[in-house]
Short mmCIF file of C-alpha atoms and ligand atoms in Angstrom, two decimals:
data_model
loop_
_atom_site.label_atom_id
_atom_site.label_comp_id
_atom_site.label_asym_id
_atom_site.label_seq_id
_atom_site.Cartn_x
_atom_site.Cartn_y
_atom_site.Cartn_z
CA UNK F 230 -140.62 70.59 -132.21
CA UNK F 231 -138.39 73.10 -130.18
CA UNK F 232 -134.33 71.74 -130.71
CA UNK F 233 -131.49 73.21 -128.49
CA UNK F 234 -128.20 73.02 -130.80
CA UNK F 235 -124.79 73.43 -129.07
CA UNK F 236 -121.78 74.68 -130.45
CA UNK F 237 -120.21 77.78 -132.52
CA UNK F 238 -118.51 77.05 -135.44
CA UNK F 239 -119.22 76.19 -139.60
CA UNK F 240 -120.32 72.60 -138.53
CA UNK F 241 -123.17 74.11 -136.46
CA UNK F 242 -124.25 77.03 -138.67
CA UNK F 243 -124.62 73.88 -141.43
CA UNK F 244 -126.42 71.61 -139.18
CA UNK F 245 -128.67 74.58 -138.13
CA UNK F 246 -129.37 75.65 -141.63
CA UNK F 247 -130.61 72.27 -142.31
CA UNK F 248 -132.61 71.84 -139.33
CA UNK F 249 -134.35 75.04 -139.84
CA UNK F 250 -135.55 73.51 -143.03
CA UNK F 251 -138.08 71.05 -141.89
CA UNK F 252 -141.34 71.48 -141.62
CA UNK F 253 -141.29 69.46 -137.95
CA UNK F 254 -139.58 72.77 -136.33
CA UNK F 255 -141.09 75.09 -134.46
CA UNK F 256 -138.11 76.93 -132.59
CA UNK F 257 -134.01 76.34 -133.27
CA UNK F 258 -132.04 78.15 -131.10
CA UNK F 259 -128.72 77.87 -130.73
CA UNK F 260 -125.94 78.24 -127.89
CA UNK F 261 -123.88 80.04 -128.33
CA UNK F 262 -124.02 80.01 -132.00
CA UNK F 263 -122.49 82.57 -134.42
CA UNK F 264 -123.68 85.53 -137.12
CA UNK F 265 -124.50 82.52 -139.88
CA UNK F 266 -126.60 80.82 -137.12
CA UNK F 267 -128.46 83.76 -136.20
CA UNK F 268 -129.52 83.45 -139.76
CA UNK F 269 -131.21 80.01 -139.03
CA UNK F 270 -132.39 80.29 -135.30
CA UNK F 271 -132.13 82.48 -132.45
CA UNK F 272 -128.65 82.62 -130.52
CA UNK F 273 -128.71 82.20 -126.88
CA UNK F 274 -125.12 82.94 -125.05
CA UNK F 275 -124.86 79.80 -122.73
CA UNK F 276 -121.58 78.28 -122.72
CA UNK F 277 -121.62 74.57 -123.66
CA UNK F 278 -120.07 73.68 -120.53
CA UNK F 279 -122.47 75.06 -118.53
CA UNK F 280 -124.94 71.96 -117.96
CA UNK F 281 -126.99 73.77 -115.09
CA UNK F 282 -128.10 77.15 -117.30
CA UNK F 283 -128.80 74.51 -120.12
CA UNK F 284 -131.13 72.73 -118.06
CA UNK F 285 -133.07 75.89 -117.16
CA UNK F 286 -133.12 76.86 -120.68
CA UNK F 287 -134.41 74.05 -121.75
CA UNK F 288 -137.00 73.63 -118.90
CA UNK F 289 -138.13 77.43 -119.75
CA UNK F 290 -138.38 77.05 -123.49
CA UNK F 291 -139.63 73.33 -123.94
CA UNK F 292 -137.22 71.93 -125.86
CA UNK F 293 -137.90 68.84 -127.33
CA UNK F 294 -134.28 67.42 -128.69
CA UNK F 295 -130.88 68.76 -127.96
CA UNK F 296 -128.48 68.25 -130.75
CA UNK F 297 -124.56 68.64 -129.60
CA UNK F 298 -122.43 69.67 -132.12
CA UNK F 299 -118.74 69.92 -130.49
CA UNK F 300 -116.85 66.57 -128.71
CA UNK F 301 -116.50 68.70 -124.96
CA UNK F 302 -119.45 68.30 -123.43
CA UNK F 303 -120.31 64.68 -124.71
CA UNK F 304 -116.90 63.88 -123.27
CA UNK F 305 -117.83 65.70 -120.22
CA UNK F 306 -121.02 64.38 -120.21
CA UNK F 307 -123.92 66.17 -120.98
CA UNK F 308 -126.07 63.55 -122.09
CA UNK F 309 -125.68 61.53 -118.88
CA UNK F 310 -126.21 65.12 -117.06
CA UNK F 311 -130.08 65.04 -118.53
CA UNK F 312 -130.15 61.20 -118.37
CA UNK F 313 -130.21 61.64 -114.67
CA UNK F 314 -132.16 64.33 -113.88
CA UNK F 315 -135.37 63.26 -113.68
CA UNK F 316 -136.87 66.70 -115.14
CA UNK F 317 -134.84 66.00 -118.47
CA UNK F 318 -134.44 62.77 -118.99
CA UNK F 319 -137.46 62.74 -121.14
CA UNK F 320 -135.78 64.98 -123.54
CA UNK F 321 -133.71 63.20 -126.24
CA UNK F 322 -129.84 63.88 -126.88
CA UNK F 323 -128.18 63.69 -130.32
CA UNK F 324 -124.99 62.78 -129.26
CA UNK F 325 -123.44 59.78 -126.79
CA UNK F 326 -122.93 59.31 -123.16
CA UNK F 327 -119.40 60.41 -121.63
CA UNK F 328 -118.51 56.50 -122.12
CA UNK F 329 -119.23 56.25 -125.77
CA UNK F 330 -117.88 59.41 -126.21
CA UNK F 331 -114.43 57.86 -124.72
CA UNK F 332 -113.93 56.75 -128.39
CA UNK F 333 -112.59 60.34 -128.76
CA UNK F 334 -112.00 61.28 -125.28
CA UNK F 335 -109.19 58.39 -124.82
CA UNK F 336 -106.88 57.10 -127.59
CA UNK F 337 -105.59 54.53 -125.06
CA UNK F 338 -109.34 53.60 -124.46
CA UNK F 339 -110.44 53.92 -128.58
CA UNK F 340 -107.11 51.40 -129.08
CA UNK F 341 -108.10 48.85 -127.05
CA UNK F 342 -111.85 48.87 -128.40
CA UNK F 343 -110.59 48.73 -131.53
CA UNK F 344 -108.01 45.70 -130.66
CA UNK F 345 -111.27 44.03 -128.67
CA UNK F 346 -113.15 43.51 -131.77
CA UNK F 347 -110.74 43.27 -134.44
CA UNK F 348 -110.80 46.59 -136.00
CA UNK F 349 -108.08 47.17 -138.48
CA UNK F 350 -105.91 50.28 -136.61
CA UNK F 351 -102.18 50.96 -136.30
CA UNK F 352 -100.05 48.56 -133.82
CA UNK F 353 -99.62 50.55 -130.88
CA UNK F 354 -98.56 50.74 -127.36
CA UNK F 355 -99.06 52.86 -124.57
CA UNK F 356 -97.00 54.50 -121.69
CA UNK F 357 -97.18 56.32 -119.09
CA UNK F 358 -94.82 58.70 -116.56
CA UNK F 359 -93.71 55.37 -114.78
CA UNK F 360 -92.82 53.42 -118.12
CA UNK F 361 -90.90 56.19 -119.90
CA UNK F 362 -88.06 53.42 -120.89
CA UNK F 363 -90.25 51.42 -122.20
CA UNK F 364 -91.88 53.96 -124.35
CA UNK F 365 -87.91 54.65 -125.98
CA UNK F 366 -87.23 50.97 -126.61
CA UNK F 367 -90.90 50.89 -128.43
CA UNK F 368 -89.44 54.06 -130.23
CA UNK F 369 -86.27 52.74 -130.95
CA UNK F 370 -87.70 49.25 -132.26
CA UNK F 371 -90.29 51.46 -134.86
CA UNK F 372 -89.42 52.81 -138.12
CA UNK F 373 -89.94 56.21 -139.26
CA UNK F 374 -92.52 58.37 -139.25
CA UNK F 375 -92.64 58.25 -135.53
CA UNK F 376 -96.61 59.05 -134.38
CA UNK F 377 -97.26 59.93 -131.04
CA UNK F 378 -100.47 60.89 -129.08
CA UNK F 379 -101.69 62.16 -126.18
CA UNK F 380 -104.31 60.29 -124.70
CA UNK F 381 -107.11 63.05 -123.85
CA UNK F 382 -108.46 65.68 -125.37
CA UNK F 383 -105.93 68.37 -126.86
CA UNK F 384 -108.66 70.49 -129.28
CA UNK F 385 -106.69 68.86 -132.17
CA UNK F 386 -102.91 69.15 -131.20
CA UNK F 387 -102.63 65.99 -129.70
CA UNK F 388 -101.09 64.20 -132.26
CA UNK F 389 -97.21 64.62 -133.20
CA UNK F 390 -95.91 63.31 -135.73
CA UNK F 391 -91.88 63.40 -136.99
CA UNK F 392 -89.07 61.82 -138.81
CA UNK F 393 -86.63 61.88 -136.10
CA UNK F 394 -86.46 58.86 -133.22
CA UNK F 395 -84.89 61.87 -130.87
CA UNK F 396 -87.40 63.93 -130.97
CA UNK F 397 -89.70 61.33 -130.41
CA UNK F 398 -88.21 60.45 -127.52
CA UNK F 399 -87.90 64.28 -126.33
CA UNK F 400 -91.86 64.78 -127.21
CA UNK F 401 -92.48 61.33 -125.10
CA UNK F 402 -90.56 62.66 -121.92
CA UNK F 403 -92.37 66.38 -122.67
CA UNK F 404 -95.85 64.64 -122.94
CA UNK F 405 -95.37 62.39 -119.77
CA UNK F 406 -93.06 64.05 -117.60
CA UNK F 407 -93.68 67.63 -118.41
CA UNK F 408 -97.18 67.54 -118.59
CA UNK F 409 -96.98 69.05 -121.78
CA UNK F 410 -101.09 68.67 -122.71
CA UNK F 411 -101.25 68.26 -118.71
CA UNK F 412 -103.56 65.98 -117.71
CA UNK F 413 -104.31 64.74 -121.50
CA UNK F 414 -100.64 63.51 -121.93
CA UNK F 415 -100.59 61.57 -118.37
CA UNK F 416 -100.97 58.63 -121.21
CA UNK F 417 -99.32 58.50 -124.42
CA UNK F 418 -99.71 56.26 -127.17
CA UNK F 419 -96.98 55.96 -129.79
CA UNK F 420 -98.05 53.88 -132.99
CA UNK F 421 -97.00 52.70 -136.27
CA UNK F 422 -97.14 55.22 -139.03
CA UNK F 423 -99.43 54.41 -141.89
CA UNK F 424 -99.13 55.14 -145.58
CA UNK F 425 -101.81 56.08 -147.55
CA UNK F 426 -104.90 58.67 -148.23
CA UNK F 427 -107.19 59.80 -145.60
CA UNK F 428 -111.19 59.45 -145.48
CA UNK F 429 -114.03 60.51 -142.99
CA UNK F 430 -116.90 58.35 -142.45
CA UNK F 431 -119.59 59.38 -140.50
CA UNK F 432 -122.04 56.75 -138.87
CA UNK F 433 -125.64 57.80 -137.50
CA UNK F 434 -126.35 54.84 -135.04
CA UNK F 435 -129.43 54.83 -132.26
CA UNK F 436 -126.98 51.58 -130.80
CA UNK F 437 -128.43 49.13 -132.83
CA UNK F 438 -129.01 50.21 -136.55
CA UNK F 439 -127.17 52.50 -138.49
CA UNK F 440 -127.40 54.64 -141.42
CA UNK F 441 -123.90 55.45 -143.40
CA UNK F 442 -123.38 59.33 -144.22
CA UNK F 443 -122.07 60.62 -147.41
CA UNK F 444 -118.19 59.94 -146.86
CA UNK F 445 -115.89 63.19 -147.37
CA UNK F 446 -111.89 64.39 -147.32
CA UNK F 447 -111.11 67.14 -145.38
CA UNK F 448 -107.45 69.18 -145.75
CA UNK F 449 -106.13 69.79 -142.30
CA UNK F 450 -102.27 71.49 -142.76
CA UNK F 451 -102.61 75.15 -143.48
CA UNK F 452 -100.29 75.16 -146.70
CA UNK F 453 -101.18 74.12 -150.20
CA UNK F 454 -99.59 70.77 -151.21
CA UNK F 455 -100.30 69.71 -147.55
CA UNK F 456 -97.88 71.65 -145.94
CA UNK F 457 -97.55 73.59 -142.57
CA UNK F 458 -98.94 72.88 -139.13
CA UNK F 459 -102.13 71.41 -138.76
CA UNK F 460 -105.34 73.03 -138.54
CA UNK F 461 -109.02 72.84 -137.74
CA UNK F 462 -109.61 71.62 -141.29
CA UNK F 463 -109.12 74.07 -144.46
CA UNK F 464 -111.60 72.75 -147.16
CA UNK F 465 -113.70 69.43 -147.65
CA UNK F 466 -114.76 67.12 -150.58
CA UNK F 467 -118.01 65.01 -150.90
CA UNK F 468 -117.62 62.32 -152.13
CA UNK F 469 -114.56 60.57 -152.67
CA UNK F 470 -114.11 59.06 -155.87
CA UNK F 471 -111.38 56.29 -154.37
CA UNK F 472 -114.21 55.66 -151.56
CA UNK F 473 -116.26 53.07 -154.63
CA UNK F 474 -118.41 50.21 -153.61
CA UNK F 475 -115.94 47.66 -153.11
CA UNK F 476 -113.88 50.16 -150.90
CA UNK F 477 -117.05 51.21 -148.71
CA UNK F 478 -118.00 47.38 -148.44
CA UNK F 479 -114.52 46.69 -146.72
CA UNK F 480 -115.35 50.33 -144.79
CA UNK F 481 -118.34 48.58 -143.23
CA UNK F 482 -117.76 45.12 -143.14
CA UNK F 483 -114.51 45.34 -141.44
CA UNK F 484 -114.96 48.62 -139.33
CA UNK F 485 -118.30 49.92 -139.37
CA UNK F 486 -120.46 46.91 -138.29
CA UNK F 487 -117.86 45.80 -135.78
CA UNK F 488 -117.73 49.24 -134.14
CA UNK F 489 -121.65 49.17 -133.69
CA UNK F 490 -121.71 45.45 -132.49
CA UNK F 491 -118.13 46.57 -130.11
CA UNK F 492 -120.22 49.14 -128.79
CA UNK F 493 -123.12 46.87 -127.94
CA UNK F 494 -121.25 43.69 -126.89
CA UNK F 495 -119.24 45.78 -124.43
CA UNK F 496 -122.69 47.31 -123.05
CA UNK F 497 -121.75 51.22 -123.99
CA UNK F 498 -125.31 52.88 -125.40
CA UNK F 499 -124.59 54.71 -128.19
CA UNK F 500 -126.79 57.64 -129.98
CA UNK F 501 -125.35 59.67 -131.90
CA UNK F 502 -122.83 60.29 -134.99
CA UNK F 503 -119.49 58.19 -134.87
CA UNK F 504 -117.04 60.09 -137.04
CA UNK F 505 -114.54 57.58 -138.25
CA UNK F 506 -110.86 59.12 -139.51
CA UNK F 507 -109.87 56.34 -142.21
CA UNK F 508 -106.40 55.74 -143.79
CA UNK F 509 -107.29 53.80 -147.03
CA UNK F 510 -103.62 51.43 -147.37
CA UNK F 511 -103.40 50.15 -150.68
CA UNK F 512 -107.18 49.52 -150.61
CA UNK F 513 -107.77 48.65 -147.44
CA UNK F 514 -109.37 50.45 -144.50
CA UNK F 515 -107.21 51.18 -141.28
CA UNK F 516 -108.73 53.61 -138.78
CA UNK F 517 -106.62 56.46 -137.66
CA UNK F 518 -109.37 57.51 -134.89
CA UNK F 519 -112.90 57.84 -133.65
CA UNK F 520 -114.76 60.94 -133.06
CA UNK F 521 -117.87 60.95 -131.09
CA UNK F 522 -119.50 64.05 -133.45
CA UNK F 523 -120.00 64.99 -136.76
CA UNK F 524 -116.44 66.54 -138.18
CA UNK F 525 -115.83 70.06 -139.68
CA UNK F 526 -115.04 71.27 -142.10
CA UNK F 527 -116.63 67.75 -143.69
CA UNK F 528 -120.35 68.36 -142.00
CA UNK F 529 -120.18 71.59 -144.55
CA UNK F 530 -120.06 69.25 -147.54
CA UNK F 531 -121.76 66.15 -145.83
CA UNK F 532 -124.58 67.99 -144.68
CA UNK F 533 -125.88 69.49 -147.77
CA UNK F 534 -125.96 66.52 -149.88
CA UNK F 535 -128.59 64.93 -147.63
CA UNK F 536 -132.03 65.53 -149.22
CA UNK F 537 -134.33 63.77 -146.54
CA UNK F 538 -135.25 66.17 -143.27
CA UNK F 539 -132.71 65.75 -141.04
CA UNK F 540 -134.73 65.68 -137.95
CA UNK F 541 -136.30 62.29 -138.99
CA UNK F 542 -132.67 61.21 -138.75
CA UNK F 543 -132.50 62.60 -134.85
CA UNK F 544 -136.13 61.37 -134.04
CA UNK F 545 -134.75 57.56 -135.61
CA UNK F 546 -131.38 58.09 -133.43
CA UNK F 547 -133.47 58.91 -130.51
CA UNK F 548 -136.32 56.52 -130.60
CA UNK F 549 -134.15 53.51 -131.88
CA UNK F 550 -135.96 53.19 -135.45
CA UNK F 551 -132.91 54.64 -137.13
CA UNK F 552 -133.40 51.26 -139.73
CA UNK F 553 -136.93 52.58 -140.78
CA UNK F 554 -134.96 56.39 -141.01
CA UNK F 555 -135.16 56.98 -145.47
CA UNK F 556 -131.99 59.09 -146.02
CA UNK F 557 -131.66 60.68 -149.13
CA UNK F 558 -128.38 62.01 -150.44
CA UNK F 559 -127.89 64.09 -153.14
CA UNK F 560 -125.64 62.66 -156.07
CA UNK F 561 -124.03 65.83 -157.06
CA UNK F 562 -120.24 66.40 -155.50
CA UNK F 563 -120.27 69.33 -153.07
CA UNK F 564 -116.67 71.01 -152.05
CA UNK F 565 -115.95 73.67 -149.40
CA UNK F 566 -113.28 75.87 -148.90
CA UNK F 567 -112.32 77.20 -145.83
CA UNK F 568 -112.02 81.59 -145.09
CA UNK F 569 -109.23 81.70 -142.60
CA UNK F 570 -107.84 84.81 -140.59
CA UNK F 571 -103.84 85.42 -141.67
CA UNK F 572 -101.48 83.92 -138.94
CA UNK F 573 -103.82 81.14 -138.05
CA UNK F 574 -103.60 78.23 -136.76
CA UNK F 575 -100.74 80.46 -134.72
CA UNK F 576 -101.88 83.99 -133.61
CA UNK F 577 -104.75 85.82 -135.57
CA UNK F 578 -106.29 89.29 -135.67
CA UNK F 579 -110.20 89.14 -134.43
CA UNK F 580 -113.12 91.85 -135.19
CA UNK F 581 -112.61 92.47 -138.86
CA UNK F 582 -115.31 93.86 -141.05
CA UNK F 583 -116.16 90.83 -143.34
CA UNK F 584 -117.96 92.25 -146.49
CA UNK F 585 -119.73 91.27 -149.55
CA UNK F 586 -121.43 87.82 -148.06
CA UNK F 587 -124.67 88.55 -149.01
CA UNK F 588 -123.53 89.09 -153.04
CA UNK F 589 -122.55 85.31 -153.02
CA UNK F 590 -125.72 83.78 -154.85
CA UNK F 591 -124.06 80.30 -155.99
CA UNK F 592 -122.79 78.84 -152.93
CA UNK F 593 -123.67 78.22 -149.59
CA UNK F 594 -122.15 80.82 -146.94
CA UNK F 595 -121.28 79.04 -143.36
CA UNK F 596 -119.98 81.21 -140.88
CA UNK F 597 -117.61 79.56 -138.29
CA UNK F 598 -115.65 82.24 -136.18
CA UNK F 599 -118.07 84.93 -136.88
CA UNK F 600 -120.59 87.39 -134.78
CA UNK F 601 -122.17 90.54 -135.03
CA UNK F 602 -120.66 93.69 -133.72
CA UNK F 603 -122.83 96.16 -132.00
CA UNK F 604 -123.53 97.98 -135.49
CA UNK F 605 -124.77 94.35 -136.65
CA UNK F 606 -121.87 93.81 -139.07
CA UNK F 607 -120.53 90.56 -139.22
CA UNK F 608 -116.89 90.65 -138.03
CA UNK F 609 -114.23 88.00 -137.71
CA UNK F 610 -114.08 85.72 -134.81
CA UNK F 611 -111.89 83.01 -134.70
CA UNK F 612 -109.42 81.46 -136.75
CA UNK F 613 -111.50 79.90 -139.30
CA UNK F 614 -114.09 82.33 -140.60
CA UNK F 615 -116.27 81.81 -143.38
CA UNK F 616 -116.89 78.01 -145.02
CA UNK F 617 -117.83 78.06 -148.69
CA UNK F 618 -119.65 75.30 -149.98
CA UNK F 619 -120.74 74.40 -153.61
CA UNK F 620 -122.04 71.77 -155.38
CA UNK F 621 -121.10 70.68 -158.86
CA UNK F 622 -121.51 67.76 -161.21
CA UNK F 623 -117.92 66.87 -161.37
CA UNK F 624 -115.72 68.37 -158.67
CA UNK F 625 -113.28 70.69 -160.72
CA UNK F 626 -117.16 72.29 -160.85
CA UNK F 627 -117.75 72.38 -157.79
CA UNK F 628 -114.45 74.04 -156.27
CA UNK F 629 -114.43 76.19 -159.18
CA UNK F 630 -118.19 77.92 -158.16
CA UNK F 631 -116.27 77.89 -154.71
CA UNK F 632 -113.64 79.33 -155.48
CA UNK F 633 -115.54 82.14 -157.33
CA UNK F 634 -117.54 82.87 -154.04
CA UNK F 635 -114.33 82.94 -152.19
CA UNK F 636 -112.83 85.88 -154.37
CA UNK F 637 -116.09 88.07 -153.26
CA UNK F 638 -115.74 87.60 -149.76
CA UNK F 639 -113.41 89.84 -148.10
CA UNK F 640 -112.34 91.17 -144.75
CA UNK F 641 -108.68 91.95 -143.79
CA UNK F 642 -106.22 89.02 -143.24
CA UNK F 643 -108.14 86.85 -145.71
CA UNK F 644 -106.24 83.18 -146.61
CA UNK F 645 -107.52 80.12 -148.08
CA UNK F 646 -106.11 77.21 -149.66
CA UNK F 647 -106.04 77.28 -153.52
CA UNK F 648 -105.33 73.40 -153.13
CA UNK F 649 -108.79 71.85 -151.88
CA UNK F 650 -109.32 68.72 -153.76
CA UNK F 651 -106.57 68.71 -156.05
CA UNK F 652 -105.63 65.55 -155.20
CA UNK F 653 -109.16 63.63 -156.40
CA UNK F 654 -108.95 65.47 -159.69
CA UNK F 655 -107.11 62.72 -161.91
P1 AMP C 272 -105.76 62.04 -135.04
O1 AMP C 272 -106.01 63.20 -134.11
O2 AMP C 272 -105.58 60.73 -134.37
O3 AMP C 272 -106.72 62.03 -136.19
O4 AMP C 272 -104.39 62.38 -135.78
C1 AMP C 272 -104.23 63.60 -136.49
C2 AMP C 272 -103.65 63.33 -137.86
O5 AMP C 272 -102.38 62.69 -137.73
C3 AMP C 272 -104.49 62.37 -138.69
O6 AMP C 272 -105.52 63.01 -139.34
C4 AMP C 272 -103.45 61.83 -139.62
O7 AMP C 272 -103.21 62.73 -140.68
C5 AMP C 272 -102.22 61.75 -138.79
N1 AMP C 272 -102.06 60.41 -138.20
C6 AMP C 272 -102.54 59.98 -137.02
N2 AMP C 272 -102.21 58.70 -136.80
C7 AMP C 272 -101.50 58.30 -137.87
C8 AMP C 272 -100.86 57.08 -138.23
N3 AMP C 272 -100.88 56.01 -137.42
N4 AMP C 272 -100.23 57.02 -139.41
C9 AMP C 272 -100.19 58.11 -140.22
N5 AMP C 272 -100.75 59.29 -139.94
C10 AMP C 272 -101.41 59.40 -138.77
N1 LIG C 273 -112.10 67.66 -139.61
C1 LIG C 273 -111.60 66.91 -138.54
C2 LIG C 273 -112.36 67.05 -137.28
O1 LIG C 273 -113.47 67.55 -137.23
O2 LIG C 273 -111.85 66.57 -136.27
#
């Protein structure tokens, strides 16, 4: 089987590691990939918003499955691009249609679902440029932590959060009236803050069955003690220790199945991976959002605790025997820490020299902003860099081998949390 992966970062490179380990491959390639996926499959520079070079790539090299990594171009709608062209529509997509996709696309529209079928969420409301006042009196009759979010897409800055009602109000008239996140903040919804810890869940459904994922916490601010703006994601932790059996019941009793059957009863097909952002409240499951992907930095400690070849899991998500799909995880805890460049998430240096990778024997190396330069050294190229991943009986073990690999790496402007998982050790 030939498989046409989209996407760049640590979440890909770990996906396309995997993939490249079953014996059903014939060809990965990868678009447009990075250094660490170059490692696994052949890089092919096609931006994953351009639908119409896709199709001729995939036409010329008979791919068999395209697997989409990032949320863009499901939300824009790549799967319902080959869906209706009748020279691809044979060829299955890992990943849901622009409306399923609208899960992650549109809070307003994610809300709603999630009122629809009784999914526990946050009371919300939302405005828009012609309900301003209203959106103040909501403020005004909320306590703090004020949360506000745009409605679209806003590559993870979306979502502001803040003790004071003013400011509120002055980040409600900035989203609406100034188009601050232009088109994404034409809607804003401002909800109820929620106490508690945060989990991701990630579901693999064909629209009818579903298979649960290895649950993981990821560390999002930049500063140790979770601290400092928010980022891409920092480290991750698989599993959770707090996420036990009568936790995970609640998980997919109260959220999980009624997503899949919400999804069906309103008549939106779903294949693909439905990332669910959890806030576990005194034991009980709220859900803080949907994505319509796998998440990352979690995929690079999600993804190698599965043991079964994770292209049966695509072929069941394609061909709608995801039930019959054996998935076999790993029982071992697996922790990653995230390489970032110094200034990021703000301004960061690009095109350092990153050295030493290949002396790291007891982890697994990810590479998320990475390529080669013309002298084939691997050089920095994005804000996140380099995800370290290691897998331990206990996960002071784990983070420790991590950690260990992290001190090898090096390239200038080097910063990573010393923090990752520190809160699950008791
Ligand atoms: P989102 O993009 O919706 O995941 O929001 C980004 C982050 O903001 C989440 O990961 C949470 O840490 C935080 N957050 C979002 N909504 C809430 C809420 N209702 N209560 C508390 N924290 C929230
Ligand atoms: N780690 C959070 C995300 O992928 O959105």
């Amino acid at each position: 089987m030939n498989i046409l992966l989209l996407g760049s970062g640590g979440r890909e490179h770990t996906l396309a590691w995997k993939i490249a380990q079953s014996k059903q491959l014939t060809r990965l390639f990868i678009a447009p990939g990075n250094a660490g996926t170059a490692l696994c499959g052949t890089n092919v520079d096609i931006d994953t918003l351009d639908f119409a070079s896709i199709k001729t790539f995939v036409l010329d090299n008979n791919i068999n499955m395209l697997v989409v990594g990032p949320e863009v171009p499901l939300v824009e709608g790549i799967h319902d691009y080959f869906l209706n062209d009748d020279t691809l529509k044979h060829i299955p997509v890992i990943g849901p249609q622009k409306k399923g996709a609208m899960l992650e696309g549109s809070k307003d529209f994610s809300k709603a679902f999630m009122m629809r079928h009784n999914i526990p969420t946050a009371a919300y409301k939302t405005f828009t440029k012609d309900t301003i006042s209203d959106g103040v009196v909501f403020i005004n009759s909320l306590k703090a932590p004020y949360v506000l979010k745009a409605d679209g897409l806003a590559a993870g800055k979306g979502v502001i959060i803040t003790d004071s009602s003013l400011e509120a109000v002055n980040v409600l008239n900035a989203m609406l009236a100034d188009e601050m996140f232009g088109k994404a903040s034409s809607r804003v919804v401002i909800e109820e803050y929620l106490h508690g810890i945060e989990l991701s869940v990630f579901v693999a459904t064909d629209g009818n069955s579903y298979k649960i994922l290895p649950v993981a916490k990821d560390y999002k601010r930049i500063g140790e003690g979770d601290t400092g703006p928010n980022t891409g994601g920092m480290g991750s932790v698989s599993h959770v220790p707090f996420a036990d059996a009568e936790f995970m019941k609640k998980v997919e009793d109260r959220i999980i199945i009624p997503t899949v059957e919400g999804l069906k009863q309103d008549k939106i097909p779903y294949k693909g991976f439905i990332f669910i952002g959890l806030m576990n409240v005194e034991g009980n499951p709220f859900v803080i959002e949907y994505n319509a992907r796998l998440g990352d930095p979690e995929t690079e400690s999600v993804v190698p605790r599965i043991k079964s070849d994770i292209i049966d899991l695509f072929k069941g998500i394609a061909n709608n025997n995801l039930h019959e799909t054996v998935l076999e995880i790993d029982d071992r805890y697996a922790a990653c820490v995230m390489m970032v460049a110094n200034g990021y998430p703000d301004s960061y240096e690009k095109g350092n020299t990153i050295s030493n990778l290949e002396m790291v024997k007891d982890s697994l190396v990810f590479h998320a902003g990475t390529k080669n330069d013309s002298n084939g050294n691997v050089i920095t190229n994005g804000g996140r860099v380099i995800a370290v991943t290691s897998f331990g009986d206990t996960i002071e073990e784990a983070l420790a081998t991590s950690y260990k690999s992290v001190d090898i790496i090096d390239y200038k402007g080097k910063f990573f949390r010393r923090d990752i998982g520190k809160d699950l050790l008791k």
